[in-house]
Amino acid sequence: MTEELSARYDPQSVEPRWIETWARDVNRADASSPAARDGKRFVVMIPPPNVTGALHMGHALNNTLQDVLVRFHRMKGFETLWLPGTDHAGIATQAVVEKKLFQEKKLTREGMGREAFLGQIWEWKGLYETRILGQLRRLGCSCDWSRTKFTMDADLSRAVREAFVRLWERGLVYRGARLVNWDCALKTAVSDDEIEYVTQKGKLWRMKYPVKGMPDRFITVATTRPETMLGDTGVAVHPDDERWADLIGATVLLPLVDREIPVVADPTIERGFGTGAVKITPGHDASDYERGQRFGLPIVSILNADGTLNANAGRFQGLTREKARTAVVEAFEALGLLDGVQDIDHNIAVSDRSKTAIEPIVSEQWFVKMEPLAAPAIAAVKTGRLRFVPERWTKVYLDWLENVRDWCISRQLWWGHRIPVWYDEDGVPVASRDDLAIGSAHPSTGKPIVRQDDDVLDTWASSWLWPFATLGWPARTEDLAAFYPTQQLFTSREIIYLWVARMVMAGYAFMDHLPEEQRCPFDVVYIHATVLDAQGRRMSKSAGNGIDPMDMIALYGADAVRFTLAYLTTEGQDVKLDPKRFEMGRNFVNKVWNASRFVQSKALVGWTPGAVAAELRLEDRWIRAEFAKAHRRVTESLRSHRFNDAAETIYSFAWDSFCDWYLELVKPRLEEGGAAAEGARTTLLHVLTGVIRLLHPIAPHATEEIWAQLRPWHGHEGHLAKAAWGDETFTDAAACDAMAAVQDVVRAVRNLRKEGGVSDKEKVDVLVVPNDAGASAADALRSQAAQITRLAQASSLRVERGAAPPKANASQVLPFADVFIDLAGKIDVAAERERLSKEIAKAEQSLAQARGKLSSEVFVARAKPEVVQAERDRVIEFENRIARLGSLLANLGA
């Protein structure tokens, strides 16, 4: 005999037990299963979290939604693979470990050496990967943990090298000097996608440059970075700017460094901005770099890798950028060449890792040619092969791809995939799938190999291979054949171009053994909401407004957290989250648990299903039909990524229809025995097990526990996680209409009690007067009179067409009847008349205001149509309210 469900649901004892059970019995995918062979598969690759810390609430939301669909498809009979893993996150991880080592031990990576430093990062990785994967498990994620991957695993490292060499062989990888974003703190290049812009207070200095051969003639430029003038190689003015037209072609003597630089005419200069003259610093500004190329200006770099000034800065060599800025301004002022300064607010680019100002510098880097790779990724969306949900994110994807620039893939870091390029003694490079030994012959030149490239690849140069490298590529593995392409990707808007677009490009570039229509790595990209705090602000450590999902799980349980997040996830809208919102999820899980416990103890214990014939009464047919509707709505909602609709449907049906109505309706029948009790028990079992099936993808732990405890009666072997989702086809429109009439009358009586101030403990006489449309409803009400009087706390129920109402009554008009309760002796009639009179006066005042607005021709002509319609709706609302209140007042008598 099974144990009874405990008096209260304890997530901290129930949830961990099922997590281990699922990992052993449920989560593993089988590439050779009949479903996999038949192509009935559902594959999701987890966006691998960085091994830099703990999961945040955004991770909790994303992984909850992934798990909901994975569990849904598993129950639908699909072979499901949810592949977990973590990302080495090169720049982010190196930055955090480097900072930690210096703060705790005053160690630097340069002082430690490459191998010792990397050893420290591997230790960090082991610690935090275990922590992160443990947190995903605690959330209830049903990943196939046996397939867990890390982007620097040996097999993934081989895939990264294979991809690089293939690009090399196709002529899509090259090394060149280009202007790049430079992080002076981390001493590495970063991509455009790894910087953010912040508004800071600053100054705008106006500086005068003397014109050669023209004593007392100057050209004035404005800049927020005076120190960069040391790298100026030109000044640009608009050709039609009369202030400077006579200086076009002249030579300027650059102060402090005595460099002669030309004045050039550039139609892209905005004459109305600043002085109209723009200093050109090709080595330290993206626009100036492009301008310098057009005019053939030399590049003078003034910065070292750490952001200090180099020998090209002359006497300012060795100063930091900030100190050099002050020194240059002071020098200009001493020479009488400072024309003024003003305070401004301006945007500056900062590294999203070190949070220090980005410096554009010209540097030798490795690049990937992107245009050839972007073309099929663009076509994938335009042909419908790839779809974004919500659809509006398609534009972000296409805008980036259609304006894509070559990808700087080298990073001056130690943590990451080292670039698989070796050089001979003349510096001739070669890419290789295998390590080339120092001293071995260069495959092309025959000369000795002397070194490997010191740089590592951008993190995204490994994670763009995630959908297929995790399945064994470049080998043609059974997993690759069974599970690629995947079906869906869940991710955030911030990495649509950082990661999503690149994965699509990689799929088309490297999965070329497949037909083109099978190369796209996924069918659907779902962009989940951003989790904000209760005030609508982004959560961050600095703001101190983050909500730790593990804290919420400890407080409320994983199912409560998951259900709340799903319930709040409306497509296209960000989630404003207060920790107290998780009480809703906890309360609902407890509601379902308590209902299950009631059904088990009051209806199932001691019962053998099918022992006697079952009689399905009105309430049984109604709840079965309503459950079938809910089942269809939840199924369609999950198919359409409407997670909140699915959660709301389950919540409404389970709490309202099943718990608040059906359980109350059948309680007396459980004592009757015979066919009536059998019908109630079979219906209770059918609907309850159906509810926990629907709820399982969202709240898996509690539902799995309930399923296990109900096994003696439902008879299904195995876990709920692998039980059939099923189809519900039961319909009974007549039963639904009849029960709707019963519910309307019960609600009306309860409302009238509240309006009239009648105690819930005091019974009332109820009269229902059907109208012309109420014949069938009247029959239903008469047949259910006992149920109505019990649920409405009525002493009697009379259903009679044309009957006169009680002298002192409260009434409510329903579509099919008028409902009256007799208030004689139940309330203070005088006090109630006074209250109703005040309510009527208040409604009449509001009605007059609304009519006043509509009587204004100006308002009707100028207001938006929806605003005008809203006022018209208010008029109807107040007219109906006044009529209703007047009726209540009249029914109280003189």
Coordinates of C-alpha atoms in Angstrom, one line a residue, residues 317-512:
Q317 CA 56.2 59.2 -22.9
G318 CA 55.4 56.9 -20.0
L319 CA 52.5 58.9 -18.7
T320 CA 49.1 57.4 -18.2
R321 CA 46.3 58.7 -20.5
E322 CA 44.8 60.7 -17.7
K323 CA 48.1 62.3 -16.7
A324 CA 49.0 63.0 -20.3
R325 CA 45.7 64.7 -20.8
T326 CA 46.4 67.1 -18.0
A327 CA 50.0 67.7 -19.1
V328 CA 49.0 68.4 -22.7
V329 CA 46.3 70.9 -21.7
E330 CA 48.8 72.7 -19.4
A331 CA 51.4 72.8 -22.2
F332 CA 48.8 74.3 -24.6
E333 CA 47.8 76.9 -22.0
A334 CA 51.5 77.8 -21.4
L335 CA 51.9 78.4 -25.2
G336 CA 48.8 80.5 -25.4
L337 CA 47.2 77.9 -27.7
L338 CA 44.2 76.9 -25.4
D339 CA 41.2 78.6 -26.8
G340 CA 38.7 77.6 -24.2
V341 CA 37.1 74.7 -22.3
Q342 CA 33.5 73.7 -21.5
D343 CA 31.8 71.0 -19.4
I344 CA 29.8 68.4 -21.4
D345 CA 28.1 65.1 -21.0
H346 CA 29.3 62.5 -23.5
N347 CA 29.2 58.8 -24.3
I348 CA 32.4 56.8 -24.0
A349 CA 33.0 53.2 -24.9
V350 CA 34.0 50.9 -22.1
S351 CA 34.9 47.2 -22.0
D352 CA 32.0 45.1 -20.8
R353 CA 34.6 43.0 -18.8
S354 CA 37.1 45.4 -17.3
K355 CA 34.8 48.4 -17.3
T356 CA 37.7 50.6 -18.4
A357 CA 37.7 53.0 -21.3
I358 CA 38.3 51.4 -24.7
E359 CA 41.1 52.7 -26.8
P360 CA 40.9 52.4 -30.6
I361 CA 44.5 51.4 -31.7
V362 CA 46.0 49.9 -34.8
S363 CA 47.1 46.4 -34.2
E364 CA 48.1 43.2 -36.0
Q365 CA 45.2 40.8 -35.5
W366 CA 43.5 37.8 -37.1
F367 CA 40.3 38.3 -38.9
V368 CA 37.5 36.3 -40.6
K369 CA 36.0 37.5 -43.8
M370 CA 32.3 37.6 -43.0
E371 CA 30.4 38.5 -46.1
P372 CA 30.6 35.0 -47.7
L373 CA 29.5 33.5 -44.4
A374 CA 26.7 35.9 -43.8
A375 CA 24.9 35.3 -47.1
P376 CA 23.3 31.9 -46.3
A377 CA 22.5 33.1 -42.8
I378 CA 20.5 36.0 -44.2
A379 CA 18.8 33.7 -46.7
A380 CA 17.8 31.3 -43.8
V381 CA 15.5 34.0 -42.3
K382 CA 14.2 35.4 -45.6
T383 CA 13.2 32.0 -46.8
G384 CA 11.5 31.0 -43.6
R385 CA 14.0 28.3 -42.7
L386 CA 14.8 30.1 -39.5
R387 CA 12.2 31.9 -37.4
F388 CA 12.5 34.3 -34.5
V389 CA 9.9 34.4 -31.7
P390 CA 8.9 37.2 -31.1
E391 CA 9.2 38.0 -34.8
R392 CA 10.5 41.6 -34.2
W393 CA 13.9 40.3 -33.3
T394 CA 14.4 39.2 -36.9
K395 CA 15.3 42.8 -37.7
V396 CA 18.1 42.9 -35.2
Y397 CA 19.6 39.7 -36.7
L398 CA 19.3 40.9 -40.3
D399 CA 20.5 44.5 -39.6
W400 CA 23.7 43.1 -38.2
L401 CA 24.3 40.5 -40.9
E402 CA 23.5 42.9 -43.8
N403 CA 26.1 45.4 -42.4
V404 CA 28.5 42.8 -41.1
R405 CA 32.2 43.7 -40.8
D406 CA 35.1 41.3 -40.7
W407 CA 35.4 39.6 -37.4
C408 CA 38.5 40.2 -35.3
I409 CA 39.0 36.7 -33.8
S410 CA 42.3 37.0 -32.0
R411 CA 42.7 38.0 -28.4
Q412 CA 45.8 38.8 -26.5
L413 CA 44.9 36.5 -23.7
W414 CA 46.2 33.2 -22.3
W415 CA 42.9 31.5 -21.4
G416 CA 41.2 30.1 -24.5
H417 CA 41.9 28.2 -27.7
R418 CA 45.3 29.1 -28.8
I419 CA 45.4 30.1 -32.5
P420 CA 46.6 27.0 -34.5
V421 CA 49.1 28.9 -36.5
W422 CA 52.9 28.4 -36.5
Y423 CA 55.7 30.5 -38.0
D424 CA 58.9 29.6 -39.6
E425 CA 62.2 31.5 -39.1
D426 CA 61.1 34.1 -41.7
G427 CA 57.7 34.6 -40.1
V428 CA 55.7 32.7 -42.7
P429 CA 52.5 31.4 -41.1
V430 CA 50.7 28.1 -41.6
A431 CA 47.6 26.8 -39.9
S432 CA 47.5 23.1 -38.9
R433 CA 45.1 20.6 -37.4
D434 CA 47.9 19.0 -35.5
D435 CA 50.6 20.7 -33.3
L436 CA 53.8 21.4 -35.2
A437 CA 56.9 20.7 -33.3
I438 CA 59.4 23.5 -32.9
G439 CA 62.2 22.8 -35.3
S440 CA 60.1 20.7 -37.7
A441 CA 59.8 21.7 -41.3
H442 CA 57.2 24.2 -42.4
P443 CA 54.8 22.4 -44.7
S444 CA 55.1 25.1 -47.4
T445 CA 58.6 26.6 -47.1
G446 CA 60.5 23.7 -45.6
K447 CA 62.2 26.0 -43.1
P448 CA 62.2 25.3 -39.4
I449 CA 59.1 26.1 -37.3
V450 CA 60.2 28.5 -34.6
R451 CA 57.0 29.4 -32.7
Q452 CA 53.2 29.1 -32.4
D453 CA 51.1 32.3 -32.4
D454 CA 50.7 33.5 -28.8
D455 CA 47.1 34.8 -29.2
V456 CA 44.0 32.9 -28.4
L457 CA 40.7 32.9 -30.3
D458 CA 37.7 35.0 -29.4
T459 CA 35.3 33.1 -27.1
W460 CA 32.7 33.1 -29.8
A461 CA 35.0 31.3 -32.2
S462 CA 34.4 28.2 -30.1
S463 CA 30.8 28.7 -29.0
W464 CA 29.6 29.4 -32.6
L465 CA 30.2 25.6 -33.2
W466 CA 28.2 24.6 -30.1
P467 CA 25.2 23.0 -31.9
F468 CA 27.3 20.4 -33.8
A469 CA 30.7 20.3 -32.1
T470 CA 28.9 19.0 -28.9
L471 CA 27.6 16.1 -31.0
G472 CA 31.0 15.0 -32.2
W473 CA 31.7 17.1 -35.3
P474 CA 33.9 16.9 -37.3
A475 CA 33.4 13.2 -36.9
R476 CA 30.2 11.8 -38.4
T477 CA 28.9 10.4 -35.1
E478 CA 25.7 8.7 -34.4
D479 CA 24.7 11.6 -32.2
L480 CA 25.4 14.1 -35.0
A481 CA 23.3 12.1 -37.4
A482 CA 20.4 11.7 -34.9
F483 CA 20.3 15.1 -33.3
Y484 CA 21.4 17.7 -35.8
P485 CA 19.9 20.1 -36.8
T486 CA 18.3 21.0 -33.4
Q487 CA 14.8 22.3 -33.1
Q488 CA 14.9 25.4 -30.9
L489 CA 17.3 27.8 -29.3
F490 CA 16.4 29.9 -26.2
T491 CA 18.5 32.9 -25.6
S492 CA 18.6 36.6 -24.7
R493 CA 18.4 39.6 -27.1
E494 CA 21.9 40.8 -26.2
I495 CA 23.6 37.9 -28.0
I496 CA 21.5 37.7 -31.2
Y497 CA 24.5 38.8 -33.3
L498 CA 27.3 37.8 -30.8
W499 CA 26.2 34.1 -30.8
V500 CA 22.9 33.3 -32.7
A501 CA 24.0 34.8 -36.1
R502 CA 27.4 33.2 -35.9
M503 CA 26.0 29.8 -35.1
V504 CA 23.8 30.0 -38.2
M505 CA 26.8 31.0 -40.3
A506 CA 28.8 28.2 -38.8
G507 CA 26.1 25.7 -39.5
Y508 CA 26.0 26.6 -43.2
A509 CA 29.8 26.8 -43.4
F510 CA 30.8 23.6 -41.7
M511 CA 27.9 21.2 -41.9
D512 CA 28.4 21.1 -45.7

